[in-house]
XYZ file of N, CA and C in Angstrom:
441
model
N 72.981 100.551 60.547
C 73.673 99.276 60.552
C 73.866 98.817 61.998
N 73.530 97.573 62.253
C 73.665 97.018 63.602
C 75.140 96.913 63.975
N 75.392 96.934 65.263
C 76.765 96.885 65.756
C 77.457 95.598 65.311
N 76.733 94.474 65.320
C 77.349 93.212 64.878
C 77.806 93.302 63.422
N 77.020 93.963 62.589
C 77.406 94.138 61.190
C 78.650 95.010 61.074
N 78.696 96.071 61.878
C 79.869 96.954 61.884
C 81.107 96.191 62.347
N 80.928 95.360 63.366
C 82.054 94.572 63.877
C 82.550 93.599 62.812
N 81.626 92.972 62.080
C 82.026 92.053 61.006
C 82.837 92.778 59.937
N 82.395 93.980 59.574
C 83.117 94.767 58.572
C 84.510 95.144 59.073
N 84.588 95.593 60.334
C 85.883 95.981 60.878
C 86.792 94.762 61.027
N 86.199 93.614 61.313
C 86.980 92.392 61.447
C 87.627 92.036 60.098
N 86.856 92.147 59.024
C 87.398 91.871 57.692
C 88.533 92.834 57.354
N 88.307 94.113 57.654
C 89.318 95.128 57.385
C 90.595 94.847 58.172
N 90.437 94.491 59.447
C 91.588 94.206 60.299
C 92.343 92.973 59.815
N 91.606 91.970 59.333
C 92.255 90.760 58.804
C 93.097 91.103 57.572
N 92.520 91.889 56.678
C 93.231 92.264 55.459
C 94.472 93.091 55.780
N 94.361 93.941 56.800
C 95.473 94.812 57.177
C 96.456 94.112 58.117
N 96.132 92.884 58.511
C 96.940 92.114 59.465
C 97.145 92.881 60.776
N 96.075 93.567 61.210
C 96.075 94.339 62.456
C 95.568 93.432 63.586
N 96.501 92.752 64.234
C 96.137 91.751 65.244
C 95.437 92.365 66.451
N 95.863 93.547 66.872
C 95.262 94.203 68.039
C 93.785 94.493 67.795
N 93.477 95.129 66.679
C 92.090 95.462 66.359
C 91.274 94.193 66.161
N 91.826 93.233 65.454
C 91.129 91.981 65.195
C 90.761 91.281 66.498
N 91.689 91.223 67.413
C 91.452 90.579 68.703
C 90.345 91.294 69.483
N 90.408 92.606 69.516
C 89.416 93.392 70.253
C 88.029 93.247 69.620
N 87.968 93.336 68.313
C 86.687 93.227 67.614
C 86.084 91.843 67.845
N 86.918 90.824 67.827
C 86.414 89.466 68.085
C 85.846 89.349 69.503
N 86.524 89.956 70.475
C 86.023 89.919 71.856
C 84.674 90.622 71.962
N 84.547 91.781 71.322
C 83.282 92.525 71.361
C 82.169 91.733 70.684
N 82.481 91.148 69.542
C 81.492 90.367 68.813
C 81.036 89.179 69.653
N 81.972 88.539 70.295
C 81.659 87.398 71.153
C 80.758 87.814 72.313
N 81.083 88.936 72.945
C 80.270 89.425 74.066
C 78.840 89.720 73.617
N 78.694 90.345 72.450
C 77.364 90.652 71.925
C 76.591 89.381 71.580
N 77.267 88.424 70.963
C 76.596 87.173 70.597
C 76.201 86.385 71.844
N 77.046 86.388 72.869
C 76.705 85.698 74.116
C 75.469 86.314 74.756
N 75.380 87.637 74.751
C 74.214 88.330 75.306
C 72.969 87.987 74.495
N 73.116 87.926 73.192
C 71.994 87.591 72.312
C 71.493 86.180 72.622
N 72.404 85.255 72.854
C 72.026 83.882 73.199
C 71.330 83.855 74.556
N 71.880 84.610 75.524
C 71.272 84.670 76.862
C 69.842 85.192 76.807
N 69.626 86.232 76.006
C 68.295 86.846 75.918
C 67.348 86.032 75.038
N 67.898 85.297 74.098
C 67.069 84.485 73.222
C 66.410 85.247 72.093
N 66.871 86.471 71.831
C 66.345 87.254 70.707
C 67.401 88.248 70.253
N 67.157 88.888 69.109
C 68.101 89.886 68.616
C 68.228 91.017 69.624
N 69.417 91.597 69.673
C 69.671 92.676 70.622
C 69.069 93.990 70.129
N 68.501 94.737 71.066
C 68.038 96.084 70.756
C 69.248 97.004 70.820
N 69.146 98.209 70.274
C 70.267 99.149 70.393
C 70.650 99.403 71.863
N 69.665 99.386 72.762
C 69.948 99.595 74.181
C 70.741 98.411 74.753
N 70.379 97.195 74.327
C 71.110 96.008 74.758
C 72.559 96.072 74.276
N 72.735 96.468 73.022
C 74.088 96.576 72.466
C 74.902 97.598 73.239
N 74.278 98.743 73.534
C 74.971 99.781 74.305
C 75.377 99.268 75.679
N 74.488 98.525 76.311
C 74.766 98.001 77.647
C 75.953 97.040 77.621
N 75.990 96.162 76.633
C 77.102 95.207 76.525
C 78.409 95.951 76.270
N 78.386 96.887 75.339
C 79.599 97.644 75.018
C 80.058 98.490 76.205
N 79.109 99.054 76.946
C 79.460 99.835 78.143
C 80.140 98.956 79.179
N 79.634 97.741 79.345
C 80.234 96.808 80.289
C 81.658 96.463 79.865
N 81.842 96.209 78.582
C 83.181 95.893 78.069
C 84.134 97.068 78.293
N 83.644 98.279 78.048
C 84.470 99.470 78.245
C 84.829 99.629 79.717
N 83.857 99.450 80.581
C 84.089 99.585 82.021
C 85.136 98.572 82.499
N 85.033 97.339 82.041
C 85.999 96.320 82.430
C 87.403 96.708 82.004
N 87.533 97.222 80.812
C 88.856 97.613 80.317
C 89.409 98.808 81.087
N 88.551 99.753 81.418
C 89.025 100.920 82.181
C 89.466 100.514 83.583
N 88.727 99.589 84.205
C 89.123 99.105 85.529
C 90.453 98.362 85.450
N 90.626 97.555 84.423
C 91.887 96.838 84.241
C 93.032 97.815 84.009
N 92.769 98.846 83.216
C 93.779 99.857 82.933
C 94.249 100.517 84.223
N 93.293 100.846 85.073
C 93.616 101.472 86.352
C 94.493 100.546 87.202
N 94.121 99.268 87.270
C 94.887 98.298 88.056
C 96.285 98.091 87.480
N 96.394 97.986 86.167
C 97.697 97.791 85.540
C 98.587 99.005 85.757
N 97.991 100.197 85.700
C 98.761 101.423 85.928
C 99.300 101.465 87.348
N 98.453 101.117 88.312
C 98.880 101.092 89.716
C 100.021 100.105 89.927
N 99.954 98.980 89.224
C 100.960 97.934 89.383
C 102.218 98.217 88.562
N 102.202 99.288 87.769
C 103.367 99.638 86.972
C 103.583 98.718 85.783
N 102.522 98.120 85.272
C 102.622 97.190 84.148
C 102.385 97.933 82.837
N 103.345 98.742 82.456
C 103.220 99.528 81.229
C 103.102 98.641 79.989
N 103.644 97.419 80.065
C 103.547 96.503 78.929
C 102.100 96.094 78.653
N 101.241 96.175 79.674
C 99.830 95.841 79.498
C 98.958 97.081 79.294
N 99.450 98.231 79.737
C 98.672 99.469 79.650
C 98.479 99.910 78.202
N 99.547 99.895 77.419
C 99.478 100.393 76.042
C 98.477 99.621 75.183
N 98.516 98.280 75.169
C 97.514 97.572 74.359
C 96.085 97.794 74.853
N 95.948 97.928 76.169
C 94.618 98.139 76.738
C 94.059 99.497 76.333
N 94.913 100.502 76.264
C 94.467 101.831 75.817
C 93.964 101.759 74.373
N 94.634 100.971 73.551
C 94.196 100.797 72.160
C 92.837 100.101 72.122
N 92.653 99.094 72.974
C 91.362 98.394 73.036
C 90.252 99.359 73.445
N 90.521 100.210 74.418
C 89.524 101.169 74.903
C 89.079 102.087 73.764
N 90.024 102.548 72.959
C 89.675 103.423 71.822
C 88.760 102.701 70.833
N 89.034 101.418 70.612
C 88.211 100.648 69.670
C 86.798 100.490 70.217
N 86.682 100.158 71.501
C 85.356 99.978 72.115
C 84.587 101.300 72.092
N 85.268 102.399 72.428
C 84.615 103.707 72.462
C 84.059 104.105 71.095
N 84.682 103.619 70.035
C 84.223 103.960 68.681
C 82.816 103.428 68.411
N 82.405 102.397 69.138
C 81.081 101.812 68.930
C 80.026 102.364 69.880
N 80.439 103.199 70.809
C 79.510 103.789 71.770
C 79.201 105.226 71.382
N 78.061 105.757 71.836
C 77.794 107.176 71.589
C 78.854 108.024 72.284
N 79.005 109.251 71.825
C 79.983 110.146 72.434
C 79.728 110.250 73.932
N 80.806 110.225 74.692
C 80.692 110.294 76.142
C 80.416 111.739 76.578
N 79.554 111.875 77.566
C 79.224 113.197 78.099
C 80.361 113.670 78.997
N 80.659 114.957 78.919
C 81.682 115.485 79.816
C 81.035 115.834 81.162
N 81.867 116.226 82.117
C 81.376 116.468 83.469
C 80.349 117.603 83.516
N 80.539 118.631 82.705
C 79.601 119.758 82.685
C 78.216 119.306 82.201
N 78.188 118.471 81.174
C 76.908 117.983 80.649
C 76.207 117.090 81.666
N 76.985 116.253 82.353
C 76.401 115.379 83.372
C 75.864 116.213 84.529
N 76.600 117.234 84.940
C 76.162 118.113 86.020
C 74.839 118.781 85.659
N 74.710 119.220 84.408
C 73.467 119.852 83.945
C 72.310 118.849 84.030
N 72.540 117.619 83.581
C 71.505 116.583 83.655
C 71.145 116.260 85.108
N 72.138 116.256 85.982
C 71.887 115.996 87.410
C 70.991 117.096 87.971
N 71.318 118.353 87.667
C 70.498 119.477 88.143
C 69.057 119.360 87.648
N 68.900 119.034 86.355
C 67.562 118.899 85.786
C 66.791 117.756 86.447
N 67.472 116.653 86.699
C 66.817 115.491 87.303
C 66.441 115.762 88.755
N 67.300 116.460 89.480
C 66.990 116.812 90.871
C 65.720 117.670 90.906
N 65.629 118.633 89.986
C 64.438 119.480 89.924
C 63.215 118.657 89.504
N 63.408 117.737 88.574
C 62.310 116.919 88.056
C 61.694 116.035 89.140
N 62.517 115.427 89.981
C 61.994 114.518 91.006
C 61.736 115.242 92.336
N 62.132 116.510 92.429
C 61.910 117.276 93.652
C 62.793 116.835 94.803
N 64.018 116.426 94.493
C 64.942 115.953 95.524
C 65.416 117.115 96.387
N 65.507 116.845 97.702
C 65.927 117.901 98.627
C 67.156 117.534 99.445
N 67.480 116.269 99.545
C 68.626 115.894 100.370
C 69.117 114.497 100.052
N 70.030 114.017 100.907
C 70.648 112.717 100.690
C 69.640 111.573 100.631
N 68.535 111.712 101.291
C 67.507 110.669 101.295
C 66.886 110.433 99.932
N 67.022 111.395 99.032
C 66.453 111.287 97.694
C 67.463 110.774 96.663
N 68.642 110.359 97.140
C 69.705 109.901 96.238
C 69.220 108.799 95.301
N 68.566 107.785 95.839
C 68.083 106.654 95.044
C 67.081 107.076 93.987
N 66.194 107.995 94.371
C 65.172 108.477 93.442
C 65.837 109.197 92.255
N 66.841 110.023 92.556
C 67.540 110.770 91.508
C 68.293 109.809 90.586
N 69.028 108.857 91.169
C 69.815 107.923 90.368
C 68.917 107.059 89.480
N 67.778 106.637 90.019
C 66.848 105.787 89.267
C 66.328 106.516 88.027
N 66.086 107.804 88.154
C 65.585 108.597 87.038
C 66.709 108.999 86.084
N 67.891 109.268 86.644
C 69.006 109.798 85.858
C 69.738 108.741 85.033
N 69.979 107.575 85.591
C 70.827 106.585 84.921
C 70.325 106.169 83.536
N 69.015 105.973 83.327
C 68.596 105.640 81.957
C 68.911 106.754 80.953
N 68.958 108.001 81.413
C 69.253 109.123 80.520
C 70.714 109.133 80.073
N 71.616 108.627 80.921
C 73.046 108.702 80.618
C 73.663 107.344 80.295
N 72.858 106.313 80.247
C 73.358 104.951 80.023
C 74.210 104.883 78.760
N 75.426 104.403 78.919
C 76.335 104.274 77.796
C 77.000 105.569 77.382
N 76.636 106.679 78.034
C 77.199 107.970 77.652
C 78.011 108.619 78.763
N 77.937 108.052 79.965
C 78.683 108.631 81.076
C 79.066 107.529 82.060
N 80.194 107.713 82.691
C 80.675 106.765 83.686
C 79.794 106.852 84.930
N 79.287 105.702 85.372
C 78.402 105.661 86.533
C 79.038 106.224 87.789
N 80.348 106.017 87.950
C 81.033 106.531 89.140
C 81.033 108.063 89.146
N 81.219 108.662 87.972
C 81.206 110.126 87.881
C 79.799 110.649 88.188
N 78.778 109.994 87.654
C 77.393 110.401 87.899
C 77.091 110.314 89.395
N 77.472 109.205 89.999
C 77.270 108.979 91.427
C 77.922 110.095 92.252
N 79.163 110.424 91.913
C 79.915 111.453 92.638
C 79.218 112.812 92.530
N 78.761 113.169 91.336
C 78.128 114.468 91.127
C 76.801 114.554 91.876
N 76.003 113.482 91.827
C 74.717 113.468 92.528
C 74.949 113.612 94.031
N 75.910 112.883 94.575
C 76.209 112.979 96.010
C 76.618 114.401 96.391
N 77.434 115.025 95.550
C 77.884 116.389 95.832
C 76.702 117.371 95.817
N 75.789 117.182 94.868
C 74.646 118.096 94.748
C 73.645 117.905 95.902
N 73.463 116.658 96.344
C 72.487 116.386 97.399
C 73.081 116.497 98.795
N 74.385 116.411 98.873
C 75.057 116.361 100.169
C 75.199 117.679 100.796
């Protein structure tokens, strides 16, 4: 089932349950996916859907971090709920150990020896972890391994 179909089903469920938080989040996700579909001019591939959802998740996590720093607990709680809803539509996130293993494999695959090979490693690695790992964490691990 396509993500848009899943979102439509969850939207109906949220309406019936009068769950305003879920309904609002699902509508935002659906809108983002439809906007991307219009931009591309064709139906979204699963990779396109993952990319849009990853972007939405990243935006919410960045906002969460900023709200936490500013002490805006009134905004943090609803945002955490939104993050859980978005994560439900993405593949399971890789933990740091799994990402480290992939980094090691990719370094061996491209024959990287030092910091100069950072771009080569990232170019090969990012498609493997797209939508499954935070880019900042991947970047940090690659730098540590090559540095």
